[in-house]
GROMACS .gro file of C-alpha atoms in nm:
model
  414
    1MET     CA    1   0.000   0.000   0.000
    2ASN     CA    2   0.162   0.330  -0.105
    3ASN     CA    3   0.190   0.632   0.123
    4GLU     CA    4  -0.089   0.826  -0.047
    5PHE     CA    5  -0.336   0.543  -0.018
    6SER     CA    6  -0.237   0.451   0.336
    7ARG     CA    7  -0.379   0.783   0.451
    8ILE     CA    8  -0.716   0.681   0.312
    9ALA     CA    9  -0.745   0.360   0.513
   10PHE     CA   10  -0.930   0.404   0.839
   11SER     CA   11  -0.963   0.233   1.174
   12SER     CA   12  -1.219   0.220   1.449
   13LYS     CA   13  -0.986   0.441   1.655
   14ALA     CA   14  -0.991   0.713   1.388
   15VAL     CA   15  -1.369   0.697   1.365
   16GLY     CA   16  -1.395   0.721   1.742
   17GLN     CA   17  -1.178   1.032   1.743
   18TYR     CA   18  -1.403   1.188   1.481
   19GLU     CA   19  -1.712   1.116   1.687
   20SER     CA   20  -1.564   1.262   2.004
   21GLN     CA   21  -1.405   1.575   1.859
   22GLY     CA   22  -1.640   1.876   1.838
   23TYR     CA   23  -1.526   2.065   1.529
   24ASN     CA   24  -1.856   2.253   1.487
   25LEU     CA   25  -1.742   2.471   1.196
   26ARG     CA   26  -1.970   2.659   0.958
   27VAL     CA   27  -1.938   2.478   0.625
   28THR     CA   28  -2.100   2.591   0.301
   29VAL     CA   29  -2.126   2.324   0.029
   30LEU     CA   30  -2.181   2.439  -0.331
   31THR     CA   31  -2.293   2.175  -0.579
   32ASN     CA   32  -2.484   2.111  -0.897
   33GLU     CA   33  -2.623   1.776  -0.779
   34TYR     CA   34  -2.801   1.711  -0.452
   35PRO     CA   35  -3.093   1.476  -0.374
   36PRO     CA   36  -3.327   1.422  -0.538
   37ASN     CA   37  -3.132   1.556  -0.839
   38ILE     CA   38  -2.844   1.309  -0.873
   39TYR     CA   39  -2.721   1.172  -1.203
   40GLY     CA   40  -2.351   1.098  -1.147
   41GLY     CA   41  -2.075   1.010  -0.903
   42ALA     CA   42  -2.023   1.368  -0.786
   43GLY     CA   43  -2.384   1.382  -0.666
   44VAL     CA   44  -2.347   1.053  -0.482
   45HIS     CA   45  -2.032   1.186  -0.316
   46VAL     CA   46  -2.200   1.508  -0.201
   47LYS     CA   47  -2.508   1.325  -0.071
   48TYR     CA   48  -2.316   1.101   0.168
   49LEU     CA   49  -2.039   1.345   0.259
   50VAL     CA   50  -2.292   1.610   0.363
   51ARG     CA   51  -2.480   1.354   0.571
   52GLU     CA   52  -2.164   1.275   0.768
   53LEU     CA   53  -2.036   1.632   0.791
   54ALA     CA   54  -2.364   1.747   0.944
   55ILE     CA   55  -2.294   1.524   1.244
   56ARG     CA   56  -2.021   1.763   1.362
   57HIS     CA   57  -2.064   2.086   1.164
   58GLN     CA   58  -2.326   2.345   1.075
   59VAL     CA   59  -2.368   2.269   0.703
   60GLN     CA   60  -2.538   2.492   0.447
   61VAL     CA   61  -2.585   2.342   0.100
   62TYR     CA   62  -2.667   2.544  -0.213
   63ALA     CA   63  -2.763   2.319  -0.504
   64PHE     CA   64  -2.913   2.346  -0.852
   65GLY     CA   65  -3.286   2.284  -0.813
   66ASP     CA   66  -3.575   2.359  -0.579
   67GLN     CA   67  -3.462   2.166  -0.272
   68ARG     CA   68  -3.536   2.296   0.076
   69VAL     CA   69  -3.429   2.101   0.386
   70ARG     CA   70  -3.404   2.216   0.747
   71SER     CA   71  -3.269   2.004   1.031
   72GLU     CA   72  -3.057   2.058   1.340
   73ASN     CA   73  -2.720   2.094   1.164
   74LEU     CA   74  -2.821   2.102   0.798
   75CYS     CA   75  -2.986   2.355   0.569
   76VAL     CA   76  -3.029   2.284   0.199
   77ASP     CA   77  -3.150   2.547  -0.048
   78GLY     CA   78  -3.205   2.495  -0.418
   79VAL     CA   79  -3.100   2.781  -0.646
   80SER     CA   80  -3.294   2.872  -0.960
   81ASP     CA   81  -3.158   2.992  -1.294
   82LEU     CA   82  -3.446   3.238  -1.330
   83GLY     CA   83  -3.321   3.542  -1.516
   84ALA     CA   84  -3.046   3.365  -1.710
   85PRO     CA   85  -3.001   3.527  -2.052
   86LYS     CA   86  -3.077   3.340  -2.371
   87ALA     CA   87  -2.788   3.252  -2.598
   88ASN     CA   88  -2.759   3.266  -2.977
   89ASP     CA   89  -2.622   2.910  -2.967
   90SER     CA   90  -2.839   2.658  -2.783
   91ARG     CA   91  -2.524   2.478  -2.662
   92PHE     CA   92  -2.444   2.784  -2.449
   93GLU     CA   93  -2.771   2.767  -2.254
   94ARG     CA   94  -2.627   2.537  -1.986
   95LEU     CA   95  -2.336   2.777  -1.933
   96PHE     CA   96  -2.558   3.083  -1.882
   97SER     CA   97  -2.793   2.883  -1.659
   98THR     CA   98  -2.492   2.779  -1.448
   99LEU     CA   99  -2.353   3.133  -1.425
  100GLN     CA  100  -2.692   3.268  -1.318
  101ARG     CA  101  -2.720   3.011  -1.040
  102ASN     CA  102  -2.364   3.090  -0.934
  103LEU     CA  103  -2.436   3.463  -0.912
  104SER     CA  104  -2.751   3.396  -0.711
  105THR     CA  105  -2.559   3.167  -0.477
  106ALA     CA  106  -2.283   3.423  -0.418
  107ALA     CA  107  -2.547   3.687  -0.345
  108ILE     CA  108  -2.719   3.485  -0.073
  109ALA     CA  109  -2.415   3.308   0.075
  110GLN     CA  110  -2.378   3.384   0.445
  111ASP     CA  111  -2.068   3.420   0.660
  112THR     CA  112  -1.897   3.083   0.686
  113ASP     CA  113  -1.566   2.924   0.779
  114VAL     CA  114  -1.525   2.697   0.476
  115ILE     CA  115  -1.670   2.698   0.124
  116HIS     CA  116  -1.652   2.352  -0.034
  117CYS     CA  117  -1.722   2.331  -0.409
  118HIS     CA  118  -1.797   2.023  -0.618
  119THR     CA  119  -1.739   2.033  -0.998
  120TRP     CA  120  -1.692   2.339  -1.218
  121TYR     CA  121  -2.067   2.405  -1.205
  122SER     CA  122  -2.020   2.559  -0.859
  123HIS     CA  123  -1.671   2.706  -0.893
  124TRP     CA  124  -1.763   3.059  -1.000
  125ALA     CA  125  -1.986   3.093  -0.694
  126GLY     CA  126  -1.702   2.962  -0.478
  127ILE     CA  127  -1.455   3.217  -0.613
  128LEU     CA  128  -1.698   3.503  -0.552
  129ALA     CA  129  -1.814   3.383  -0.211
  130LYS     CA  130  -1.455   3.344  -0.093
  131GLN     CA  131  -1.394   3.712  -0.161
  132LEU     CA  132  -1.726   3.819  -0.012
  133THR     CA  133  -1.701   3.618   0.310
  134GLY     CA  134  -1.328   3.571   0.367
  135ALA     CA  135  -1.381   3.197   0.407
  136LYS     CA  136  -1.137   2.927   0.301
  137LEU     CA  137  -1.209   2.774  -0.041
  138VAL     CA  138  -1.191   2.395  -0.081
  139LEU     CA  139  -1.249   2.207  -0.408
  140THR     CA  140  -1.304   1.836  -0.456
  141THR     CA  141  -1.171   1.705  -0.786
  142HIS     CA  142  -1.435   1.475  -0.934
  143SER     CA  143  -1.307   1.527  -1.289
  144LEU     CA  144  -1.103   1.779  -1.486
  145GLU     CA  145  -1.228   1.964  -1.793
  146PRO     CA  146  -0.904   1.927  -1.998
  147HIS     CA  147  -0.948   1.550  -1.977
  148ARG     CA  148  -1.301   1.567  -2.119
  149PRO     CA  149  -1.257   1.725  -2.464
  150TRP     CA  150  -1.563   1.541  -2.597
  151LYS     CA  151  -1.773   1.794  -2.406
  152VAL     CA  152  -1.727   2.026  -2.703
  153GLU     CA  153  -2.007   1.818  -2.860
  154GLN     CA  154  -2.231   1.915  -2.572
  155LEU     CA  155  -2.122   2.272  -2.493
  156GLY     CA  156  -1.956   2.406  -2.808
  157HIS     CA  157  -1.722   2.697  -2.728
  158ALA     CA  158  -1.883   2.719  -2.384
  159TYR     CA  159  -1.651   2.429  -2.299
  160HIS     CA  160  -1.359   2.673  -2.312
  161VAL     CA  161  -1.538   2.893  -2.058
  162SER     CA  162  -1.600   2.602  -1.821
  163SER     CA  163  -1.231   2.509  -1.852
  164TRP     CA  164  -1.126   2.867  -1.772
  165ILE     CA  165  -1.356   2.883  -1.469
  166GLU     CA  166  -1.217   2.553  -1.342
  167LYS     CA  167  -0.855   2.663  -1.387
  168THR     CA  168  -0.922   2.994  -1.209
  169ALA     CA  169  -1.089   2.818  -0.916
  170TYR     CA  170  -0.803   2.573  -0.871
  171GLN     CA  171  -0.554   2.855  -0.860
  172GLU     CA  172  -0.770   3.042  -0.604
  173ALA     CA  173  -0.833   2.743  -0.378
  174ASP     CA  174  -0.686   2.717  -0.030
  175ALA     CA  175  -0.705   2.338  -0.047
  176ILE     CA  176  -0.787   2.084  -0.316
  177ILE     CA  177  -0.912   1.732  -0.249
  178ALA     CA  178  -0.812   1.476  -0.513
  179VAL     CA  179  -1.001   1.147  -0.499
  180SER     CA  180  -0.694   0.948  -0.609
  181PRO     CA  181  -0.314   0.990  -0.630
  182GLN     CA  182  -0.343   1.006  -1.010
  183MET     CA  183  -0.587   1.295  -0.981
  184LYS     CA  184  -0.342   1.477  -0.755
  185GLU     CA  185  -0.073   1.447  -1.022
  186ASP     CA  186  -0.316   1.570  -1.287
  187VAL     CA  187  -0.418   1.877  -1.086
  188ILE     CA  188  -0.055   1.974  -1.023
  189SER     CA  189   0.053   1.925  -1.385
  190LEU     CA  190  -0.250   2.091  -1.545
  191TYR     CA  191  -0.296   2.391  -1.318
  192GLY     CA  192   0.047   2.447  -1.164
  193VAL     CA  193  -0.074   2.443  -0.805
  194GLU     CA  194   0.163   2.367  -0.519
  195PRO     CA  195   0.166   1.996  -0.426
  196LYS     CA  196   0.111   2.084  -0.059
  197VAL     CA  197  -0.229   2.234  -0.148
  198VAL     CA  198  -0.356   1.902  -0.291
  199HIS     CA  199  -0.474   1.632  -0.049
  200VAL     CA  200  -0.576   1.277  -0.143
  201ILE     CA  201  -0.906   1.170   0.015
  202ALA     CA  202  -1.085   0.882  -0.157
  203ASN     CA  203  -1.454   0.846  -0.224
  204GLY     CA  204  -1.655   0.623   0.005
  205ILE     CA  205  -1.953   0.390   0.015
  206ASP     CA  206  -2.249   0.342   0.247
  207LEU     CA  207  -2.186  -0.015   0.362
  208ASP     CA  208  -2.531  -0.052   0.516
  209GLU     CA  209  -2.714   0.056   0.202
  210TYR     CA  210  -2.490  -0.113  -0.053
  211GLN     CA  211  -2.483  -0.482   0.032
  212PRO     CA  212  -2.594  -0.803  -0.142
  213THR     CA  213  -2.969  -0.783  -0.198
  214PHE     CA  214  -3.163  -1.032  -0.410
  215ASP     CA  215  -3.511  -1.003  -0.559
  216GLN     CA  216  -3.589  -1.175  -0.888
  217SER     CA  217  -3.912  -0.979  -0.924
  218VAL     CA  218  -3.707  -0.661  -0.970
  219LEU     CA  219  -3.512  -0.828  -1.252
  220ARG     CA  220  -3.831  -0.941  -1.424
  221SER     CA  221  -3.982  -0.594  -1.397
  222TYR     CA  222  -3.697  -0.466  -1.617
  223GLY     CA  223  -3.712  -0.756  -1.863
  224ILE     CA  224  -3.409  -0.941  -1.723
  225ASN     CA  225  -3.425  -1.321  -1.719
  226PRO     CA  226  -3.317  -1.434  -1.366
  227ASP     CA  227  -3.213  -1.774  -1.503
  228VAL     CA  228  -2.955  -1.637  -1.749
  229PRO     CA  229  -2.623  -1.493  -1.620
  230TYR     CA  230  -2.564  -1.130  -1.712
  231VAL     CA  231  -2.296  -0.865  -1.727
  232LEU     CA  232  -2.403  -0.522  -1.601
  233PHE     CA  233  -2.313  -0.166  -1.702
  234VAL     CA  234  -2.427   0.134  -1.496
  235GLY     CA  235  -2.360   0.490  -1.606
  236ARG     CA  236  -2.453   0.787  -1.817
  237VAL     CA  237  -2.461   0.773  -2.196
  238THR     CA  238  -2.144   0.974  -2.248
  239ARG     CA  239  -1.806   0.931  -2.416
  240GLN     CA  240  -1.638   0.936  -2.077
  241LYS     CA  241  -1.809   0.618  -1.955
  242GLY     CA  242  -1.702   0.421  -2.262
  243ILE     CA  243  -2.041   0.269  -2.329
  244ILE     CA  244  -1.992   0.277  -2.707
  245HIS     CA  245  -1.676   0.068  -2.660
  246LEU     CA  246  -1.882  -0.182  -2.460
  247LEU     CA  247  -2.138  -0.204  -2.738
  248HIS     CA  248  -1.856  -0.279  -2.982
  249ALA     CA  249  -1.733  -0.550  -2.743
  250ILE     CA  250  -2.069  -0.730  -2.733
  251THR     CA  251  -2.005  -0.887  -3.072
  252HIS     CA  252  -1.705  -1.066  -2.920
  253LEU     CA  253  -1.884  -1.195  -2.609
  254ASP     CA  254  -1.976  -1.561  -2.567
  255HIS     CA  255  -2.327  -1.647  -2.678
  256GLN     CA  256  -2.629  -1.680  -2.452
  257MET     CA  257  -2.528  -1.431  -2.183
  258GLN     CA  258  -2.738  -1.125  -2.110
  259VAL     CA  259  -2.599  -0.771  -2.129
  260VAL     CA  260  -2.784  -0.528  -1.903
  261LEU     CA  261  -2.727  -0.157  -1.966
  262ALA     CA  262  -2.857   0.073  -1.692
  263ALA     CA  263  -2.770   0.375  -1.903
  264GLY     CA  264  -2.953   0.706  -1.918
  265ALA     CA  265  -2.897   1.084  -1.918
  266PRO     CA  266  -2.729   1.112  -2.261
  267ASP     CA  267  -2.489   1.404  -2.298
  268THR     CA  268  -2.611   1.495  -2.646
  269PRO     CA  269  -2.884   1.388  -2.893
  270GLU     CA  270  -2.603   1.269  -3.121
  271ILE     CA  271  -2.457   1.015  -2.878
  272GLU     CA  272  -2.809   0.903  -2.784
  273GLU     CA  273  -2.886   0.837  -3.150
  274GLU     CA  274  -2.556   0.653  -3.192
  275MET     CA  275  -2.645   0.439  -2.891
  276ILE     CA  276  -2.994   0.362  -3.028
  277GLN     CA  277  -2.859   0.257  -3.367
  278GLU     CA  278  -2.590   0.034  -3.217
  279VAL     CA  279  -2.830  -0.136  -2.974
  280ASN     CA  280  -3.080  -0.195  -3.256
  281ARG     CA  281  -2.805  -0.345  -3.472
  282LEU     CA  282  -2.687  -0.575  -3.195
  283SER     CA  283  -3.043  -0.678  -3.106
  284GLN     CA  284  -3.084  -0.829  -3.454
  285ASN     CA  285  -2.822  -1.087  -3.353
  286ARG     CA  286  -3.012  -1.332  -3.135
  287HIS     CA  287  -2.693  -1.467  -2.974
  288HIS     CA  288  -2.704  -1.194  -2.709
  289GLN     CA  289  -2.998  -1.056  -2.518
  290ILE     CA  290  -2.951  -0.684  -2.454
  291VAL     CA  291  -3.164  -0.515  -2.190
  292TRP     CA  292  -3.137  -0.136  -2.203
  293ILE     CA  293  -3.283   0.044  -1.901
  294ARG     CA  294  -3.299   0.407  -2.008
  295GLU     CA  295  -3.464   0.562  -1.703
  296MET     CA  296  -3.279   0.655  -1.384
  297MET     CA  297  -3.326   0.368  -1.141
  298PRO     CA  298  -3.389   0.408  -0.767
  299PRO     CA  299  -3.083   0.297  -0.566
  300SER     CA  300  -3.274   0.014  -0.398
  301GLU     CA  301  -3.343  -0.150  -0.736
  302LEU     CA  302  -2.998  -0.073  -0.873
  303ILE     CA  303  -2.847  -0.256  -0.575
  304VAL     CA  304  -3.052  -0.563  -0.672
  305LEU     CA  305  -2.912  -0.545  -1.025
  306TYR     CA  306  -2.555  -0.519  -0.892
  307SER     CA  307  -2.614  -0.817  -0.661
  308HIS     CA  308  -2.755  -1.052  -0.926
  309ALA     CA  309  -2.493  -0.966  -1.190
  310GLN     CA  310  -2.213  -1.217  -1.240
  311VAL     CA  311  -1.985  -0.940  -1.369
  312PHE     CA  312  -1.996  -0.563  -1.349
  313VAL     CA  313  -1.818  -0.377  -1.629
  314CYS     CA  314  -1.673  -0.025  -1.616
  315PRO     CA  315  -1.525   0.059  -1.960
  316SER     CA  316  -1.458   0.427  -1.882
  317VAL     CA  317  -1.199   0.610  -2.091
  318TYR     CA  318  -1.159   0.866  -1.809
  319GLU     CA  319  -1.243   0.797  -1.446
  320PRO     CA  320  -1.088   0.999  -1.162
  321PHE     CA  321  -1.214   0.743  -0.910
  322GLY     CA  322  -1.524   0.546  -1.008
  323ILE     CA  323  -1.775   0.517  -0.724
  324ILE     CA  324  -1.974   0.270  -0.933
  325ASN     CA  325  -1.697   0.013  -0.887
  326LEU     CA  326  -1.725   0.053  -0.510
  327GLU     CA  327  -2.100   0.003  -0.537
  328ALA     CA  328  -2.060  -0.319  -0.733
  329MET     CA  329  -1.788  -0.452  -0.501
  330ALA     CA  330  -1.998  -0.373  -0.195
  331CYS     CA  331  -2.269  -0.595  -0.349
  332GLU     CA  332  -2.011  -0.878  -0.385
  333THR     CA  333  -1.987  -0.856  -0.763
  334ALA     CA  334  -1.666  -0.909  -0.961
  335VAL     CA  335  -1.553  -0.612  -1.170
  336VAL     CA  336  -1.400  -0.578  -1.516
  337ALA     CA  337  -1.274  -0.222  -1.555
  338THR     CA  338  -1.043  -0.005  -1.758
  339ASN     CA  339  -0.697   0.051  -1.614
  340VAL     CA  340  -0.725   0.431  -1.607
  341GLY     CA  341  -0.729   0.713  -1.351
  342GLY     CA  342  -0.826   0.613  -1.000
  343ILE     CA  343  -0.979   0.275  -1.090
  344PRO     CA  344  -0.666   0.069  -0.998
  345MET     CA  345  -0.684   0.229  -0.652
  346VAL     CA  346  -1.022   0.058  -0.606
  347VAL     CA  347  -1.015  -0.259  -0.818
  348GLN     CA  348  -0.728  -0.497  -0.748
  349ASP     CA  349  -0.635  -0.675  -1.069
  350GLU     CA  350  -0.670  -1.055  -1.051
  351ARG     CA  351  -0.808  -1.027  -0.696
  352THR     CA  352  -1.132  -0.826  -0.688
  353GLY     CA  353  -1.163  -0.805  -1.065
  354LEU     CA  354  -0.978  -0.775  -1.394
  355LEU     CA  355  -0.828  -0.457  -1.540
  356VAL     CA  356  -0.816  -0.387  -1.914
  357GLU     CA  357  -0.559  -0.165  -2.085
  358LEU     CA  358  -0.727   0.116  -2.277
  359GLU     CA  359  -0.443   0.228  -2.502
  360GLY     CA  360  -0.374   0.063  -2.835
  361GLU     CA  361  -0.585  -0.105  -3.099
  362GLY     CA  362  -0.837  -0.372  -3.003
  363PHE     CA  363  -0.972  -0.230  -2.676
  364ALA     CA  364  -1.321  -0.370  -2.743
  365GLU     CA  365  -1.179  -0.719  -2.804
  366ARG     CA  366  -0.966  -0.703  -2.487
  367LEU     CA  367  -1.266  -0.588  -2.289
  368ALA     CA  368  -1.475  -0.878  -2.422
  369ASP     CA  369  -1.198  -1.128  -2.341
  370LYS     CA  370  -1.190  -1.022  -1.975
  371ILE     CA  371  -1.569  -1.035  -1.947
  372ASN     CA  372  -1.577  -1.380  -2.109
  373GLU     CA  373  -1.304  -1.500  -1.870
  374LEU     CA  374  -1.520  -1.430  -1.564
  375MET     CA  375  -1.852  -1.525  -1.720
  376ARG     CA  376  -1.708  -1.868  -1.805
  377ASN     CA  377  -1.592  -1.916  -1.447
  378PRO     CA  378  -1.869  -1.826  -1.202
  379ASP     CA  379  -1.677  -1.968  -0.905
  380ARG     CA  380  -1.386  -1.736  -0.970
  381ALA     CA  381  -1.621  -1.442  -1.019
  382ARG     CA  382  -1.790  -1.527  -0.690
  383GLU     CA  383  -1.457  -1.539  -0.507
  384MET     CA  384  -1.359  -1.201  -0.651
  385GLY     CA  385  -1.693  -1.061  -0.541
  386LEU     CA  386  -1.636  -1.171  -0.182
  387LEU     CA  387  -1.285  -1.024  -0.182
  388GLY     CA  388  -1.425  -0.701  -0.326
  389ARG     CA  389  -1.672  -0.665  -0.040
  390ALA     CA  390  -1.395  -0.729   0.213
  391ARG     CA  391  -1.179  -0.461   0.048
  392VAL     CA  392  -1.457  -0.205   0.057
  393GLU     CA  393  -1.524  -0.276   0.424
  394ALA     CA  394  -1.154  -0.242   0.508
  395HIS     CA  395  -1.070   0.076   0.319
  396PHE     CA  396  -1.372   0.283   0.214
  397SER     CA  397  -1.632   0.443   0.438
  398TRP     CA  398  -1.808   0.780   0.427
  399ARG     CA  399  -1.741   0.822   0.797
  400ALA     CA  400  -1.367   0.794   0.726
  401VAL     CA  401  -1.395   1.038   0.433
  402ALA     CA  402  -1.577   1.291   0.652
  403LYS     CA  403  -1.317   1.251   0.928
  404GLN     CA  404  -1.032   1.333   0.691
  405THR     CA  405  -1.227   1.618   0.533
  406SER     CA  406  -1.304   1.765   0.875
  407ASP     CA  407  -0.937   1.744   0.970
  408LEU     CA  408  -0.854   1.938   0.653
  409TYR     CA  409  -1.114   2.206   0.731
  410HIS     CA  410  -0.986   2.242   1.085
  411GLY     CA  411  -0.625   2.279   0.968
  412LEU     CA  412  -0.722   2.553   0.722
  413VAL     CA  413  -0.928   2.753   0.970
  414THR     CA  414  -0.680   2.733   1.258
   0.00000   0.00000   0.00000
């Protein structure tokens, strides 16, 4: 275990110290996603981190939407984009909507000790609120715009604005949280920040919620045959998640297995249409049954899908961490994933799953080979699933993440 990762492991002693220490800081969390509006890993991260932070801090969340929550230590307010100007290019609408919400957030932000931003969607508000309140600015690195050039399809030239906002925020931040050692290296090399400003704190998982759960009626409700083994993909329809590569791999999979795609929220109409055409083409070949679930699934049902799957596949071309792999492992499911970004920090090759090299020709064939390897050997897949659950229990917990985050806050403020 390297030095960076060893800081992420936790113990009952560390958790006990967190529970007994009364930090009680004023923390303002700025985010695009917050329940019930969650569509990606950043939203999952914010949901559980805020829950744990509110045990020891006064937490104010400003999110994109109409949320309103009041409890002892937690206030959540949704922020509207009412008043955002119209753009002459429809691809710019999301940018102006984001900027309007950021301005509104900065205008209503109250005095606070720490401002904690998640994704570029909240960074402009964080920069402004830091100046207006004098608080310390913390960013969590869920992804980096320079590593997602395909977003030009979605945003047009607005992508260059989002990249500029992100760069400015990173250079203004008092502390940056990278979810993996690789992300720390990327932040330093891309934005020239001092290494001492960047701290590695991994993502976590709710071990009580994500655990093996079986219910064949849930499978049937989505058109999945409980009697036929299946490989599962979960993620957005986007270039980043590599779903098109997985579709290309299906041709090379052994016959008679099911492929279940829990894939919604397409980035653009173009990639959605590409997905539809490819699924239709593959469906004409009766050797593979493809089940495409296009709506966002409730977590309780998604956990059932993870649990029944023989193999979970994560073909991402860019993945700073990959919470979905933690979710699958927590449900005792073997993982086949791309060897990129923070994934190797989570998935142990040949132990909790199999890693696939992305670079070079033939990625789809290599991906199919690894899937076939575990689908042909259910006993080995089962053993990897059990080891995956043990790894998650030993090293990843939202309580541990909140403890380390609170320590970082306290060090900044004092």
